mmCIF file of C-alpha atoms in Angstrom:
data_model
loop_
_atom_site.group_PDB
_atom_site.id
_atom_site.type_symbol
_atom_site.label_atom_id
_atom_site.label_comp_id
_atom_site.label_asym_id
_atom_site.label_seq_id
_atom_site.Cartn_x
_atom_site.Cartn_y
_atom_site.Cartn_z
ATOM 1 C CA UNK A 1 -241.450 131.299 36.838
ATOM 2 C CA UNK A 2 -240.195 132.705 33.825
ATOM 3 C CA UNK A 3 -237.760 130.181 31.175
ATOM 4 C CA UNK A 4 -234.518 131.768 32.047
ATOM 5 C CA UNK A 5 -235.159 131.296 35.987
ATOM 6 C CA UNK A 6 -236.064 127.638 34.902
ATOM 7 C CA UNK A 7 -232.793 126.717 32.717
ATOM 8 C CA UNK A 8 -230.551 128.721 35.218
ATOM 9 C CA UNK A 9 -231.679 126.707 38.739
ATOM 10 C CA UNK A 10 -230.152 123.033 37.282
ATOM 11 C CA UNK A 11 -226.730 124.665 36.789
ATOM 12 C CA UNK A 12 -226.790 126.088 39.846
ATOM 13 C CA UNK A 13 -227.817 123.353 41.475
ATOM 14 C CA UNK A 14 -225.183 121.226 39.840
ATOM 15 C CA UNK A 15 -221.733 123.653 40.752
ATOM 16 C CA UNK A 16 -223.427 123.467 44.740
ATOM 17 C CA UNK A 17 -222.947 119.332 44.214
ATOM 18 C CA UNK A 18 -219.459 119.191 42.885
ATOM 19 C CA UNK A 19 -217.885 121.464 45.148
ATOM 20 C CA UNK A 20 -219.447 119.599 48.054
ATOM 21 C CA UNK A 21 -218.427 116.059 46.187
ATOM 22 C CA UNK A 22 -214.670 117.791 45.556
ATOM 23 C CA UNK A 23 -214.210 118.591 49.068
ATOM 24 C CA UNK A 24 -215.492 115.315 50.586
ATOM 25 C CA UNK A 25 -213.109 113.968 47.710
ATOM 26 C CA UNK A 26 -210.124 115.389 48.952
ATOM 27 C CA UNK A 27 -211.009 115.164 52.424
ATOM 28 C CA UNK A 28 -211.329 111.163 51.880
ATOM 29 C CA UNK A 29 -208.290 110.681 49.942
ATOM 30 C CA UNK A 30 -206.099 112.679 52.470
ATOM 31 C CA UNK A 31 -207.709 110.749 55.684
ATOM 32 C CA UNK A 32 -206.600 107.754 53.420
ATOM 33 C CA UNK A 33 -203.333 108.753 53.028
ATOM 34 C CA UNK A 34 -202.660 109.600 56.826
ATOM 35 C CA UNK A 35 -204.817 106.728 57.925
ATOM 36 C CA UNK A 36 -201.819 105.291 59.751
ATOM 37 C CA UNK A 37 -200.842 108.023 61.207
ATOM 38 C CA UNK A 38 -203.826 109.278 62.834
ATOM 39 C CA UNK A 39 -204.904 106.021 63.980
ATOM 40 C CA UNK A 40 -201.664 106.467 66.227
ATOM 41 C CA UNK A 41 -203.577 109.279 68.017
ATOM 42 C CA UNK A 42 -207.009 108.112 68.362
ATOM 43 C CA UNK A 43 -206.902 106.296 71.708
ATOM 44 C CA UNK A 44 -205.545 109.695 73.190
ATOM 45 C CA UNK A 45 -208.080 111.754 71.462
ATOM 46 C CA UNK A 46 -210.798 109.645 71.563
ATOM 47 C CA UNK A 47 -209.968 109.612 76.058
ATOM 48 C CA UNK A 48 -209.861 113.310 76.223
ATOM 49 C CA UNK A 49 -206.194 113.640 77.103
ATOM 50 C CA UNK A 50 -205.082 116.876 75.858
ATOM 51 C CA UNK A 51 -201.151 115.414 75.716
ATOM 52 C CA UNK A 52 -200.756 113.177 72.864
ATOM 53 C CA UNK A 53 -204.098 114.470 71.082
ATOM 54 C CA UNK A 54 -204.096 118.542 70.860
ATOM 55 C CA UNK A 55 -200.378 118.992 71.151
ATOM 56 C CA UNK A 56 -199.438 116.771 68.051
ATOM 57 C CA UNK A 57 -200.037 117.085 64.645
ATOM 58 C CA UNK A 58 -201.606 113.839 64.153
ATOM 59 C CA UNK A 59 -204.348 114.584 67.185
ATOM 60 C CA UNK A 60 -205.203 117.593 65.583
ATOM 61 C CA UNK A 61 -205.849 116.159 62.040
ATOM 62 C CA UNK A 62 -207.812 113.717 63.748
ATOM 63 C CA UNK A 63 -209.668 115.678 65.282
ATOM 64 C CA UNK A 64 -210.713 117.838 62.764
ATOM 65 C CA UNK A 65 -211.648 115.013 60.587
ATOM 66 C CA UNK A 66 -214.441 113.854 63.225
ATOM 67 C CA UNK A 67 -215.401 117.194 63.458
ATOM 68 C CA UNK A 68 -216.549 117.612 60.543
ATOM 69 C CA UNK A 69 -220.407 116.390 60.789
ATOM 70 C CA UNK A 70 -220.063 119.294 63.687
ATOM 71 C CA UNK A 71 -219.133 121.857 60.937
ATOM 72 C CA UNK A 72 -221.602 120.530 58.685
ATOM 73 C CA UNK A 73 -224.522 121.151 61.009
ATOM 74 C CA UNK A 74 -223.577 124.476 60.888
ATOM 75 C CA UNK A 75 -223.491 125.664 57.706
ATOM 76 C CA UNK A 76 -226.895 124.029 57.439
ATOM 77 C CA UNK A 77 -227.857 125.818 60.296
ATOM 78 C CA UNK A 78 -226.250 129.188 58.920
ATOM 79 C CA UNK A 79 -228.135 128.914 55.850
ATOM 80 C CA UNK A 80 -231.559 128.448 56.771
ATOM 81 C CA UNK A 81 -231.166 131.758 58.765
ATOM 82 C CA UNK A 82 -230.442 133.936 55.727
ATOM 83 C CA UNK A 83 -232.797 136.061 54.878
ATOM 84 C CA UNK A 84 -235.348 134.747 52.233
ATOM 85 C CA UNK A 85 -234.148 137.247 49.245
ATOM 86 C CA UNK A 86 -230.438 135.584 49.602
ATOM 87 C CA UNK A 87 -229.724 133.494 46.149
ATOM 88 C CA UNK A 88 -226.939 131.317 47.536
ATOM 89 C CA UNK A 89 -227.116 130.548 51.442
ATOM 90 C CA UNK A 90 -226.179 127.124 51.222
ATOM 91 C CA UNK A 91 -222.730 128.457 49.248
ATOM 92 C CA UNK A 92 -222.172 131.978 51.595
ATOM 93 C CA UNK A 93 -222.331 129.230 54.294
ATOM 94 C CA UNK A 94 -220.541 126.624 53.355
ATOM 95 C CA UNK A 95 -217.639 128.977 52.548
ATOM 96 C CA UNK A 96 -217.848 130.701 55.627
ATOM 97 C CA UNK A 97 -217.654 127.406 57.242
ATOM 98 C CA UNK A 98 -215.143 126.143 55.479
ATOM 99 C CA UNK A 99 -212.856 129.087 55.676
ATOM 100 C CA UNK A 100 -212.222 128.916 59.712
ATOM 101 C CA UNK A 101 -212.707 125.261 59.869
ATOM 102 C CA UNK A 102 -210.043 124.314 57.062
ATOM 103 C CA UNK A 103 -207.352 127.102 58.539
ATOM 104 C CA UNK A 104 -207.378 126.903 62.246
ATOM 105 C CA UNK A 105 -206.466 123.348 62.417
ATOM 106 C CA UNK A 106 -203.215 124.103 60.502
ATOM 107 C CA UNK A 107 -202.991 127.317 62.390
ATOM 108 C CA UNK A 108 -203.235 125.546 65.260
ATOM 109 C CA UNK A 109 -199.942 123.247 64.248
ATOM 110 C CA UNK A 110 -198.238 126.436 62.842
ATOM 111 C CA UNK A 111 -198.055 127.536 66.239
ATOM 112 C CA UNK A 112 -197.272 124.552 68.614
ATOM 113 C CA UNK A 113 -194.226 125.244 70.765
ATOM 114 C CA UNK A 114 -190.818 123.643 70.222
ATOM 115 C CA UNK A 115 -188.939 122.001 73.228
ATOM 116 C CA UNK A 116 -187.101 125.085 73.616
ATOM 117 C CA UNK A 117 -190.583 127.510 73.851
ATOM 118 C CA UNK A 118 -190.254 130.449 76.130
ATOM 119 C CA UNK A 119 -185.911 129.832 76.364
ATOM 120 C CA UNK A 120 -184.617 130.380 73.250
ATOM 121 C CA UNK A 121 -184.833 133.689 71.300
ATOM 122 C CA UNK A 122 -186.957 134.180 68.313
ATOM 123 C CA UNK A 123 -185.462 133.174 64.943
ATOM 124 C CA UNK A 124 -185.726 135.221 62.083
ATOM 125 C CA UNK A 125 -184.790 134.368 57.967
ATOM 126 C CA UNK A 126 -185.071 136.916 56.013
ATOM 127 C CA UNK A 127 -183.292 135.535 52.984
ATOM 128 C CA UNK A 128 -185.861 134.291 50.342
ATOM 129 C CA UNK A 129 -185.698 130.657 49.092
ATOM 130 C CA UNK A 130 -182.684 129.849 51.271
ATOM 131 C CA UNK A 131 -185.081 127.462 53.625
ATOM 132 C CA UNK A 132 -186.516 125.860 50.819
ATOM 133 C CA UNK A 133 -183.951 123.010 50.701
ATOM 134 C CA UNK A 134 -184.688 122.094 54.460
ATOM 135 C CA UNK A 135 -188.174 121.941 54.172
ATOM 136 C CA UNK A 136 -188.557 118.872 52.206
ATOM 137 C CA UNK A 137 -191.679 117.998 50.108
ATOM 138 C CA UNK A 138 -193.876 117.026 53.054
ATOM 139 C CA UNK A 139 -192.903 120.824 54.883
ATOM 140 C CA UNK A 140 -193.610 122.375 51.318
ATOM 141 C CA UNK A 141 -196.868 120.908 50.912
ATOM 142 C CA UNK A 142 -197.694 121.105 54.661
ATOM 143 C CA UNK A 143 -197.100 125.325 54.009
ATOM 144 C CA UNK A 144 -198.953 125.281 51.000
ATOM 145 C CA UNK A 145 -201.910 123.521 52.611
ATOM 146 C CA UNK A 146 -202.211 126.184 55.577
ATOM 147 C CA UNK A 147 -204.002 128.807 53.952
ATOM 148 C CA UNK A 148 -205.359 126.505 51.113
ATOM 149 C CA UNK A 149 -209.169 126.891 52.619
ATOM 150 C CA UNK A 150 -208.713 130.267 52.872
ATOM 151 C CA UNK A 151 -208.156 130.971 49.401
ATOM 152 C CA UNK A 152 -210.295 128.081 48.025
ATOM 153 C CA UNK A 153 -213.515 130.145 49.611
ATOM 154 C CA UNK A 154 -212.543 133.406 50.104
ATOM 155 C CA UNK A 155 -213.475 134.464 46.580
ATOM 156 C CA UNK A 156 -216.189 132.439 46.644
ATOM 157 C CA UNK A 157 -217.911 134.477 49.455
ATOM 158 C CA UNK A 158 -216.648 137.766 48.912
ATOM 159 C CA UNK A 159 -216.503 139.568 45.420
ATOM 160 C CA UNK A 160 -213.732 141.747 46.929
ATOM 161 C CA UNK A 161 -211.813 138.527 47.260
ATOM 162 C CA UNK A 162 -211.767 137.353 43.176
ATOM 163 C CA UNK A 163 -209.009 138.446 42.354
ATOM 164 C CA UNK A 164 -205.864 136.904 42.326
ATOM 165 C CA UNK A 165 -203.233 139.794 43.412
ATOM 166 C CA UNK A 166 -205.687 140.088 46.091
ATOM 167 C CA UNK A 167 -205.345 136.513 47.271
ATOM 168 C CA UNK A 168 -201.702 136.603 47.072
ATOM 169 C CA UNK A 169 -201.873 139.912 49.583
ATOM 170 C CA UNK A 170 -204.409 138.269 51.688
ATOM 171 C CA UNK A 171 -201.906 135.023 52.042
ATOM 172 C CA UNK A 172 -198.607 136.948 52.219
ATOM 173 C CA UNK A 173 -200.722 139.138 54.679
ATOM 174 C CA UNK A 174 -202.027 135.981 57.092
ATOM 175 C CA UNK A 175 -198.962 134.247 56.956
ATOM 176 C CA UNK A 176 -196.954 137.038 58.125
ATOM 177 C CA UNK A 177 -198.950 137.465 61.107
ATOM 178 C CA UNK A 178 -198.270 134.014 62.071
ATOM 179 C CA UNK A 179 -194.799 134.387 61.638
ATOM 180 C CA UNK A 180 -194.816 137.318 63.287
ATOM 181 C CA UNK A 181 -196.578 136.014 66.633
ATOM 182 C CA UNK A 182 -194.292 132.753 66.093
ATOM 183 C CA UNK A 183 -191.398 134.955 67.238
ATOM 184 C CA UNK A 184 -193.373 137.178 69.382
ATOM 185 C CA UNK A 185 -194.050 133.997 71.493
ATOM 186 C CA UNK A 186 -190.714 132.636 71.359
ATOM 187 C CA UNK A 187 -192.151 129.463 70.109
ATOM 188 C CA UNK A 188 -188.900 127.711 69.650
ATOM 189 C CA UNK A 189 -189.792 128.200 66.001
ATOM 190 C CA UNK A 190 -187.959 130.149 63.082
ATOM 191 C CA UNK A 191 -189.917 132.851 61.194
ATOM 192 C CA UNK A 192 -188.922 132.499 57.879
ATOM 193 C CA UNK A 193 -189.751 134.090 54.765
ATOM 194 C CA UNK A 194 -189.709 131.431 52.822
ATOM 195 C CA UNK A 195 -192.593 130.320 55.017
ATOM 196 C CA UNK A 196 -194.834 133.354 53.807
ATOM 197 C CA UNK A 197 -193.944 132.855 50.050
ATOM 198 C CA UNK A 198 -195.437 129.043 50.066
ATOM 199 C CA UNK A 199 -198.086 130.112 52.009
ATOM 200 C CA UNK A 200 -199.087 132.848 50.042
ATOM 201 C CA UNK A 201 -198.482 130.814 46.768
ATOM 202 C CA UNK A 202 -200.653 127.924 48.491
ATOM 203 C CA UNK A 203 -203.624 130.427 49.192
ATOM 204 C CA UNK A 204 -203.669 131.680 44.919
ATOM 205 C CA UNK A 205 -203.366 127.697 43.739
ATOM 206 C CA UNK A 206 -206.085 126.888 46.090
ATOM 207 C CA UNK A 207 -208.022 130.022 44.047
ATOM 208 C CA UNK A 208 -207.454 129.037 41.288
ATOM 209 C CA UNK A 209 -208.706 125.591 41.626
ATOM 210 C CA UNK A 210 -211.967 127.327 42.823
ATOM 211 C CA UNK A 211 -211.788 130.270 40.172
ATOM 212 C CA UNK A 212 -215.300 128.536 38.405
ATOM 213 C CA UNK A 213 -217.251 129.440 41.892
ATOM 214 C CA UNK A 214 -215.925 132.784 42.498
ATOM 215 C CA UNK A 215 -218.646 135.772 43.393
ATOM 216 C CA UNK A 216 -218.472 138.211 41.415
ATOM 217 C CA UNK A 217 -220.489 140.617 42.818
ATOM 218 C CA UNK A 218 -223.308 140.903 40.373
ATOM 219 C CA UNK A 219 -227.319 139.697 40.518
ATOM 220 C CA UNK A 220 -229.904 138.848 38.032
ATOM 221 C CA UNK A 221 -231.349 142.118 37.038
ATOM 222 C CA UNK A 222 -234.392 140.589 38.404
ATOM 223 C CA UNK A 223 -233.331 139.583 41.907
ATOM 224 C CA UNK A 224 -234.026 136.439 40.607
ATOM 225 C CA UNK A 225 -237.979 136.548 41.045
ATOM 226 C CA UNK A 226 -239.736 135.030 38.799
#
């Protein structure tokens, strides 16, 4: 082993253990925060009932929160397949992970149906920052949490992804698609634009709290053998 593969490994090492203590971090002070609220939809969830668990907001966050030993298992699993030349597996996978796991719950609430699903027209607003108002601080952060994961580990699996005008197209570009199959399926929901802008913005702040991680597409010249 030659010095330079020595001093580098501890560093390394170190990032892999604060990103995984700064998601269970947040993941413990938000389960805190909703505590109440969840608990509210355990007795459904935890009986299988799919009304009152999977068609509320609370079910689902629930849900997602015992999940997560699930999701660990496999990104453990994911990274002991690599192949044996890959630097990072534990980070490729976790990210991976992490990407579907942290959007697709909020996904899933973008996209429950109103009382009104399947009656009333879709609803369009196309007139930026005109929503904002009626949204509230909880529906502001709620849209900037949806594609939060995605832009948190985007970057830090793909190099194409570090960037941040990138990020903002890949949010504007996500979020529109949801809006767009919001009034597609006549959810009894309104497709704003204003919806798309926090999005978007939520995907680059999540980035940018993950900037120090990002992959930037380049190896040790010596493929890191030592």
């Amino acid at each position: 082993m030659t010095p330079s593969t020595s001093l580098s490994a501890p560093p390394r090492r170190t990032r892999r253990i604060v990103l995984v203590a700064l998601i269970l971090l947040v993941v413990a002070i938000g389960a805190f925060a909703v505590r109440r609220s969840l608990l509210m939809s355990a007795p459904r969830c935890l009986t299988g009932h799919w009304s009152g668990c999977y068609d509320t907001q609370n079910g689902v966050v629930l849900m997602t929160l015992v999940g997560l030993p699930v999701a660990a298992l496999v990104a453990r699993t994911l990274a002991r397949r690599r192949p044996p030349g890959d630097l990072t597996p534990v980070r490729k996978s976790l990210a991976e992970v992490a990407m579907v796991y942290g959007t697709a719950p909020f996904i899933w609430m973008t996209m429950m149906p109103g009382s009104g699903a399947g009656i009333v027209p879709g609803r369009v607003s196309l007139v930026p920052l005109r929503d904002l108002a009626t949204m509230g601080p909880i529906g502001i952060g709620g849209n900037l949490l949806v594609l939060a994961a995605l832009g948190f580990f985007a970057p830090i699996r793909f190099a194409a992804m570090a960037s941040l005008p990138r990020l903002l197209a890949l949010g504007a570009g996500c979020s529109i698609l949801i809006e767009t199959a919001q009034y597609v399926l006549r959810l009894d929901r309104v497709s704003s634009v204003d919806d798309v802008l926090v999005n978007a913005t939520g995907a680059v702040l999540a980035g940018l709290a993950s900037r120090r991680w990002w992959r930037t597409g380049t190896a040790p010249a010596d493929g890191g053998r030592s």
